[in-house]
Amino acid sequence: MARKTASDDPLAPVTLAVGQEDLLLDRAVREVVAAAKAADADTDVRDLTPDQLQPGTLAELTSPSLFAERKVVVVRNAQDLSADTVKDVKAYLGAPAEEITLVLLHAGGAKGKGLLDAARKAGAREVACPKMTKPADRLAFVRGEFRTAGRSATPEACQALVDAIGSDLRELASAVSQLVADVEGTIDEVVVGRYYTGRAEASSFTVADRAVEGRAAEALEALRWSLATGVAPVLITSALAQGVRAIGKLQSARGGRPADLARELGMPPWKIDRVRQQMRGWTPDGVAVALRAVAEADAGVKGGGDDPEYALEKAVVTIARAARSRGRA
């Protein structure tokens, strides 16, 4: 769950959402917009990317209106703003306009740190939206989702949901919402098992994600769990193939914003961000090796070998090694 500063008024003149977890960033925006529309149903919402916020644009958007309308101005990927636009934003922070709420979404790294520091110095309301890379963080997130919904779920149920769904926070949030809507009383492990355990798509892609990230032990654990819960081996080879091909596509693509690459490669923007993180350590030769391993595994699970499970394990280990090929002899 996103963490907020003590000044927790969504209608504060400036809200600074910091981090790289898309779901939490989107929620920070929705919270501000909902509060603004509750105060004024005719609130004008402007949602802008860095290329849309040119020098002078912010002044135009925040200039006084004859009708004194309430407005929310959302700036995404604020760390990518041009130097001249950053000057405009910093100037605005010193004297924010009435009836205007500015929402800055910032990745939180070294890039654009001057703007981040300026917003904090100006007293912006801050919402922390960190990427949840650890299983314990995702488990805490699920518990928080149940608490926010006013529902009780056992620790075993929360863990089972994380195990079944994987690392995608949007899917975890959606699963909690479905369980809350469908189930009365305390949600336990049996209920989660009935809904999600053995869900083929989730478990097969968990195997693929761990493999292309170079996490062999976790990938093998996910593979054995998937096979034990009845996931068809062919679904796992398909997920492995998609994972490796995504790495190869992004390696050969032109640089650019996630939205542009999404259109070029036919992937959603969130997946572009995920694959970018996964492709660290990969080389073109590593991709070629991994694709051959997937092809061999696919042949093995479709009758070309005596032991489909061994074929999958061999592919997973080969892919994980290929993921760490950069810098190796």
CSV table of C-alpha atoms in Angstrom, one decimal:
chain,number,residue,atom,x,y,z
A,1,MET,CA,0.0,0.0,0.0
A,2,ALA,CA,1.2,3.5,-0.8
A,3,ARG,CA,2.6,5.4,2.2
A,4,LYS,CA,1.7,9.0,2.6
A,5,THR,CA,3.2,11.9,4.5
A,6,ALA,CA,1.5,13.4,7.6
A,7,SER,CA,-0.1,16.1,5.4
A,8,ASP,CA,-2.7,13.8,3.9
A,9,ASP,CA,-5.1,16.1,2.2
A,10,PRO,CA,-5.6,14.9,-1.4
A,11,LEU,CA,-6.5,18.5,-2.3
A,12,ALA,CA,-3.2,19.9,-1.1
A,13,PRO,CA,-1.8,22.3,-3.7
A,14,VAL,CA,0.9,19.8,-4.8
A,15,THR,CA,1.0,16.0,-4.4
A,16,LEU,CA,4.3,14.2,-5.2
A,17,ALA,CA,3.9,10.5,-6.0
A,18,VAL,CA,7.3,8.9,-5.9
A,19,GLY,CA,8.2,5.4,-7.1
A,20,GLN,CA,7.9,3.0,-9.9
A,21,GLU,CA,4.9,0.8,-8.9
A,22,ASP,CA,2.3,1.7,-11.6
A,23,LEU,CA,-0.7,0.6,-9.6
A,24,LEU,CA,0.2,2.7,-6.7
A,25,LEU,CA,1.0,5.7,-8.9
A,26,ASP,CA,-2.4,5.4,-10.6
A,27,ARG,CA,-4.1,5.1,-7.3
A,28,ALA,CA,-2.4,8.3,-6.0
A,29,VAL,CA,-3.8,10.1,-9.1
A,30,ARG,CA,-7.3,8.6,-8.7
A,31,GLU,CA,-7.4,9.7,-5.1
A,32,VAL,CA,-6.6,13.3,-5.9
A,33,VAL,CA,-9.1,13.3,-8.8
A,34,ALA,CA,-11.8,11.7,-6.8
A,35,ALA,CA,-11.4,14.3,-4.0
A,36,ALA,CA,-11.4,17.2,-6.5
A,37,LYS,CA,-14.6,15.9,-8.2
A,38,ALA,CA,-16.2,15.4,-4.8
A,39,ALA,CA,-15.5,19.1,-4.1
A,40,ASP,CA,-16.5,20.2,-7.6
A,41,ALA,CA,-18.1,17.7,-10.1
A,42,ASP,CA,-17.0,19.9,-13.0
A,43,THR,CA,-13.3,19.7,-12.1
A,44,ASP,CA,-11.1,19.8,-15.2
A,45,VAL,CA,-8.5,17.0,-15.2
A,46,ARG,CA,-5.4,17.3,-17.4
A,47,ASP,CA,-3.1,14.2,-17.5
A,48,LEU,CA,0.2,15.0,-19.3
A,49,THR,CA,3.3,13.2,-20.3
A,50,PRO,CA,6.7,15.1,-20.4
A,51,ASP,CA,6.5,15.7,-24.2
A,52,GLN,CA,3.1,17.3,-23.7
A,53,LEU,CA,4.3,19.7,-21.0
A,54,GLN,CA,6.4,22.2,-22.9
A,55,PRO,CA,7.9,25.4,-21.5
A,56,GLY,CA,4.9,27.8,-20.9
A,57,THR,CA,2.3,25.0,-20.8
A,58,LEU,CA,2.0,24.8,-17.1
A,59,ALA,CA,1.5,28.6,-16.8
A,60,GLU,CA,-1.3,28.4,-19.4
A,61,LEU,CA,-3.0,25.5,-17.5
A,62,THR,CA,-2.8,27.2,-14.1
A,63,SER,CA,-3.6,30.8,-15.2
A,64,PRO,CA,-6.7,32.3,-13.5
A,65,SER,CA,-10.0,31.4,-15.1
A,66,LEU,CA,-13.1,33.7,-15.4
A,67,PHE,CA,-15.1,30.9,-13.9
A,68,ALA,CA,-12.6,30.0,-11.1
A,69,GLU,CA,-12.9,26.4,-12.1
A,70,ARG,CA,-11.2,23.7,-10.0
A,71,LYS,CA,-8.5,21.9,-12.0
A,72,VAL,CA,-6.2,18.9,-11.5
A,73,VAL,CA,-3.0,18.8,-13.5
A,74,VAL,CA,-1.2,15.5,-13.5
A,75,VAL,CA,2.4,15.3,-14.8
A,76,ARG,CA,3.6,11.7,-15.4
A,77,ASN,CA,7.3,10.7,-15.5
A,78,ALA,CA,8.3,14.1,-14.1
A,79,GLN,CA,11.9,13.0,-14.0
A,80,ASP,CA,11.9,13.2,-17.8
A,81,LEU,CA,10.8,16.9,-18.1
A,82,SER,CA,13.1,19.2,-20.1
A,83,ALA,CA,15.3,21.6,-18.2
A,84,ASP,CA,13.2,24.6,-19.2
A,85,THR,CA,10.0,22.9,-18.2
A,86,VAL,CA,11.5,22.0,-14.8
A,87,LYS,CA,12.2,25.7,-14.3
A,88,ASP,CA,8.5,26.4,-14.9
A,89,VAL,CA,7.5,23.8,-12.4
A,90,LYS,CA,9.9,25.0,-9.8
A,91,ALA,CA,8.6,28.5,-10.2
A,92,TYR,CA,5.0,27.3,-9.8
A,93,LEU,CA,5.9,25.4,-6.6
A,94,GLY,CA,6.8,28.7,-5.0
A,95,ALA,CA,3.4,30.2,-5.6
A,96,PRO,CA,0.8,27.5,-6.5
A,97,ALA,CA,-2.6,28.7,-7.8
A,98,GLU,CA,-5.8,28.5,-5.9
A,99,GLU,CA,-8.3,25.8,-7.0
A,100,ILE,CA,-5.5,24.0,-8.8
A,101,THR,CA,-4.0,20.7,-7.6
A,102,LEU,CA,-0.7,19.7,-9.2
A,103,VAL,CA,0.2,16.0,-9.1
A,104,LEU,CA,3.8,15.1,-10.0
A,105,LEU,CA,4.6,11.4,-10.7
A,106,HIS,CA,8.4,10.9,-10.2
A,107,ALA,CA,10.4,7.6,-10.4
A,108,GLY,CA,12.5,8.7,-7.4
A,109,GLY,CA,15.9,8.0,-8.8
A,110,ALA,CA,18.9,10.3,-9.5
A,111,LYS,CA,17.4,11.6,-12.7
A,112,GLY,CA,15.4,14.7,-12.2
A,113,LYS,CA,16.4,14.8,-8.5
A,114,GLY,CA,16.4,18.6,-8.5
A,115,LEU,CA,12.7,18.8,-9.2
A,116,LEU,CA,12.1,16.1,-6.6
A,117,ASP,CA,14.0,18.0,-3.9
A,118,ALA,CA,12.3,21.3,-4.9
A,119,ALA,CA,8.8,19.7,-4.5
A,120,ARG,CA,9.7,18.3,-1.1
A,121,LYS,CA,11.2,21.7,0.0
A,122,ALA,CA,8.0,23.4,-1.1
A,123,GLY,CA,6.0,21.1,1.3
A,124,ALA,CA,4.4,18.9,-1.2
A,125,ARG,CA,2.2,16.1,0.1
A,126,GLU,CA,4.1,13.0,-0.7
A,127,VAL,CA,2.9,9.5,-1.5
A,128,ALA,CA,5.5,6.7,-1.7
A,129,CYS,CA,4.8,4.2,-4.4
A,130,PRO,CA,7.9,1.9,-4.3
A,131,LYS,CA,8.3,-1.1,-6.6
A,132,MET,CA,7.4,-4.2,-4.6
A,133,THR,CA,10.2,-6.7,-5.5
A,134,LYS,CA,10.2,-8.8,-2.3
A,135,PRO,CA,7.6,-11.5,-1.6
A,136,ALA,CA,7.1,-10.0,1.9
A,137,ASP,CA,6.2,-6.7,0.4
A,138,ARG,CA,3.5,-8.3,-1.8
A,139,LEU,CA,2.2,-10.2,1.1
A,140,ALA,CA,1.9,-7.0,3.1
A,141,PHE,CA,0.1,-5.4,0.1
A,142,VAL,CA,-2.5,-8.2,0.0
A,143,ARG,CA,-3.1,-7.9,3.7
A,144,GLY,CA,-3.6,-4.2,3.3
A,145,GLU,CA,-6.0,-4.7,0.5
A,146,PHE,CA,-8.2,-6.9,2.6
A,147,ARG,CA,-8.0,-4.4,5.5
A,148,THR,CA,-9.0,-1.5,3.3
A,149,ALA,CA,-12.0,-3.5,2.1
A,150,GLY,CA,-12.9,-4.1,5.7
A,151,ARG,CA,-12.6,-7.9,5.3
A,152,SER,CA,-10.8,-10.6,7.3
A,153,ALA,CA,-8.4,-13.0,5.6
A,154,THR,CA,-6.2,-15.6,7.3
A,155,PRO,CA,-2.4,-15.3,6.9
A,156,GLU,CA,-2.5,-18.6,5.0
A,157,ALA,CA,-5.0,-17.2,2.6
A,158,CYS,CA,-2.9,-14.1,1.9
A,159,GLN,CA,0.2,-16.3,1.3
A,160,ALA,CA,-1.7,-18.6,-1.0
A,161,LEU,CA,-3.0,-15.7,-3.1
A,162,VAL,CA,0.5,-14.4,-3.5
A,163,ASP,CA,1.8,-17.8,-4.4
A,164,ALA,CA,-1.0,-18.3,-7.0
A,165,ILE,CA,-1.0,-14.9,-8.6
A,166,GLY,CA,2.7,-13.9,-8.6
A,167,SER,CA,4.2,-10.4,-8.6
A,168,ASP,CA,1.7,-8.4,-10.6
A,169,LEU,CA,0.1,-5.9,-8.1
A,170,ARG,CA,-2.8,-5.2,-10.4
A,171,GLU,CA,-3.7,-8.9,-10.6
A,172,LEU,CA,-3.3,-9.2,-6.8
A,173,ALA,CA,-5.6,-6.3,-6.2
A,174,SER,CA,-8.1,-7.6,-8.7
A,175,ALA,CA,-8.1,-11.1,-7.0
A,176,VAL,CA,-8.7,-9.5,-3.6
A,177,SER,CA,-11.6,-7.5,-5.0
A,178,GLN,CA,-13.1,-10.7,-6.5
A,179,LEU,CA,-12.8,-12.6,-3.3
A,180,VAL,CA,-14.3,-9.8,-1.3
A,181,ALA,CA,-17.2,-9.5,-3.7
A,182,ASP,CA,-17.9,-13.3,-3.9
A,183,VAL,CA,-17.2,-14.6,-0.4
A,184,GLU,CA,-18.9,-13.9,2.9
A,185,GLY,CA,-17.1,-14.2,6.2
A,186,THR,CA,-13.4,-14.8,6.7
A,187,ILE,CA,-11.5,-15.7,3.6
A,188,ASP,CA,-9.3,-18.7,4.2
A,189,GLU,CA,-6.8,-20.8,2.2
A,190,VAL,CA,-9.5,-23.2,1.1
A,191,VAL,CA,-11.4,-20.4,-0.6
A,192,VAL,CA,-8.3,-19.1,-2.3
A,193,GLY,CA,-7.4,-22.6,-3.5
A,194,ARG,CA,-10.8,-23.0,-5.0
A,195,TYR,CA,-10.5,-19.7,-6.9
A,196,TYR,CA,-6.8,-19.5,-7.9
A,197,THR,CA,-4.5,-22.4,-7.0
A,198,GLY,CA,-3.3,-24.1,-10.1
A,199,ARG,CA,-4.3,-21.2,-12.3
A,200,ALA,CA,-2.3,-22.1,-15.4
A,201,GLU,CA,-1.6,-18.6,-16.8
A,202,ALA,CA,-0.4,-17.2,-13.5
A,203,SER,CA,1.8,-20.1,-12.6
A,204,SER,CA,3.4,-20.6,-16.0
A,205,PHE,CA,4.3,-17.0,-16.3
A,206,THR,CA,5.8,-17.0,-12.8
A,207,VAL,CA,8.2,-19.7,-14.0
A,208,ALA,CA,9.1,-17.7,-17.1
A,209,ASP,CA,9.6,-14.4,-15.1
A,210,ARG,CA,11.9,-16.0,-12.6
A,211,ALA,CA,13.9,-17.8,-15.4
A,212,VAL,CA,14.5,-14.7,-17.6
A,213,GLU,CA,15.5,-12.8,-14.4
A,214,GLY,CA,18.3,-15.3,-13.9
A,215,ARG,CA,16.7,-16.7,-10.7
A,216,ALA,CA,17.2,-20.4,-11.4
A,217,ALA,CA,16.3,-21.7,-7.9
A,218,GLU,CA,13.0,-19.8,-7.7
A,219,ALA,CA,12.2,-20.7,-11.3
A,220,LEU,CA,12.7,-24.4,-10.6
A,221,GLU,CA,10.6,-24.1,-7.5
A,222,ALA,CA,7.8,-22.4,-9.4
A,223,LEU,CA,8.1,-25.0,-12.2
A,224,ARG,CA,7.7,-27.9,-9.8
A,225,TRP,CA,4.8,-26.3,-8.0
A,226,SER,CA,3.1,-25.6,-11.4
A,227,LEU,CA,3.5,-29.2,-12.6
A,228,ALA,CA,2.3,-30.5,-9.2
A,229,THR,CA,-0.9,-28.5,-9.5
A,230,GLY,CA,-1.7,-29.8,-12.9
A,231,VAL,CA,-0.4,-27.0,-15.3
A,232,ALA,CA,0.1,-28.5,-18.7
A,233,PRO,CA,3.8,-28.5,-19.7
A,234,VAL,CA,3.0,-27.0,-23.1
A,235,LEU,CA,1.7,-23.9,-21.3
A,236,ILE,CA,5.0,-23.5,-19.5
A,237,THR,CA,7.1,-23.8,-22.7
A,238,SER,CA,4.8,-21.2,-24.3
A,239,ALA,CA,5.3,-18.8,-21.4
A,240,LEU,CA,9.1,-19.4,-21.5
A,241,ALA,CA,9.1,-18.6,-25.2
A,242,GLN,CA,7.1,-15.4,-24.8
A,243,GLY,CA,9.4,-14.3,-22.0
A,244,VAL,CA,12.6,-14.8,-24.0
A,245,ARG,CA,11.1,-13.4,-27.2
A,246,ALA,CA,10.1,-10.2,-25.3
A,247,ILE,CA,13.7,-9.8,-24.2
A,248,GLY,CA,14.9,-10.2,-27.8
A,249,LYS,CA,12.3,-7.8,-29.2
A,250,LEU,CA,13.2,-5.0,-26.7
A,251,GLN,CA,16.9,-5.5,-27.3
A,252,SER,CA,16.5,-4.9,-31.0
A,253,ALA,CA,14.0,-2.1,-30.7
A,254,ARG,CA,14.8,1.6,-31.0
A,255,GLY,CA,15.1,3.4,-27.7
A,256,GLY,CA,12.1,5.5,-26.6
A,257,ARG,CA,9.3,6.0,-24.2
A,258,PRO,CA,7.3,2.9,-23.0
A,259,ALA,CA,4.2,4.1,-24.9
A,260,ASP,CA,6.1,4.4,-28.2
A,261,LEU,CA,7.8,1.0,-27.7
A,262,ALA,CA,4.4,-0.5,-26.7
A,263,ARG,CA,3.0,0.5,-30.1
A,264,GLU,CA,6.0,-0.7,-32.0
A,265,LEU,CA,6.3,-4.1,-30.3
A,266,GLY,CA,2.7,-4.8,-29.6
A,267,MET,CA,3.1,-4.9,-25.8
A,268,PRO,CA,1.3,-3.0,-23.1
A,269,PRO,CA,3.5,-0.2,-21.5
A,270,TRP,CA,3.6,-1.9,-18.1
A,271,LYS,CA,5.2,-4.9,-19.8
A,272,ILE,CA,7.8,-2.8,-21.5
A,273,ASP,CA,8.9,-1.6,-18.1
A,274,ARG,CA,9.0,-5.1,-16.7
A,275,VAL,CA,11.0,-6.5,-19.6
A,276,ARG,CA,13.4,-3.6,-19.4
A,277,GLN,CA,14.2,-4.7,-15.8
A,278,GLN,CA,14.4,-8.3,-16.8
A,279,MET,CA,16.8,-7.8,-19.7
A,280,ARG,CA,19.7,-6.6,-17.6
A,281,GLY,CA,22.5,-9.1,-18.1
A,282,TRP,CA,21.1,-10.5,-21.4
A,283,THR,CA,23.1,-10.5,-24.6
A,284,PRO,CA,22.0,-11.3,-28.2
A,285,ASP,CA,23.9,-14.5,-27.9
A,286,GLY,CA,22.2,-15.3,-24.7
A,287,VAL,CA,18.8,-14.8,-26.3
A,288,ALA,CA,19.8,-17.2,-29.1
A,289,VAL,CA,20.9,-19.8,-26.6
A,290,ALA,CA,17.7,-19.4,-24.6
A,291,LEU,CA,15.5,-19.7,-27.7
A,292,ARG,CA,17.2,-23.0,-28.7
A,293,ALA,CA,16.6,-24.3,-25.1
A,294,VAL,CA,12.9,-23.4,-25.4
A,295,ALA,CA,12.6,-25.2,-28.8
A,296,GLU,CA,14.3,-28.3,-27.3
A,297,ALA,CA,11.9,-28.2,-24.3
A,298,ASP,CA,8.9,-27.8,-26.6
A,299,ALA,CA,9.9,-30.8,-28.6
A,300,GLY,CA,10.5,-32.7,-25.4
A,301,VAL,CA,7.1,-32.0,-23.9
A,302,LYS,CA,5.3,-32.8,-27.2
A,303,GLY,CA,6.6,-36.3,-27.4
A,304,GLY,CA,10.1,-35.9,-28.6
A,305,GLY,CA,11.6,-37.0,-25.2
A,306,ASP,CA,11.0,-39.5,-22.4
A,307,ASP,CA,10.8,-37.0,-19.6
A,308,PRO,CA,8.9,-33.7,-20.1
A,309,GLU,CA,9.7,-32.5,-16.6
A,310,TYR,CA,13.4,-32.9,-17.1
A,311,ALA,CA,13.1,-31.1,-20.5
A,312,LEU,CA,11.5,-28.2,-18.7
A,313,GLU,CA,14.0,-28.1,-15.9
A,314,LYS,CA,16.9,-28.1,-18.3
A,315,ALA,CA,15.3,-25.2,-20.3
A,316,VAL,CA,14.7,-23.2,-17.1
A,317,VAL,CA,18.3,-23.6,-16.0
A,318,THR,CA,19.7,-22.8,-19.4
A,319,ILE,CA,17.5,-19.6,-19.7
A,320,ALA,CA,18.5,-18.5,-16.2
A,321,ARG,CA,22.2,-18.9,-17.1
A,322,ALA,CA,21.7,-17.0,-20.3
A,323,ALA,CA,20.1,-14.2,-18.3
A,324,ARG,CA,23.5,-13.7,-16.6
A,325,SER,CA,25.6,-14.0,-19.7
A,326,ARG,CA,26.7,-10.3,-19.9
A,327,GLY,CA,30.2,-9.9,-18.5
A,328,ARG,CA,30.9,-13.7,-18.5
A,329,ALA,CA,33.6,-15.2,-20.6
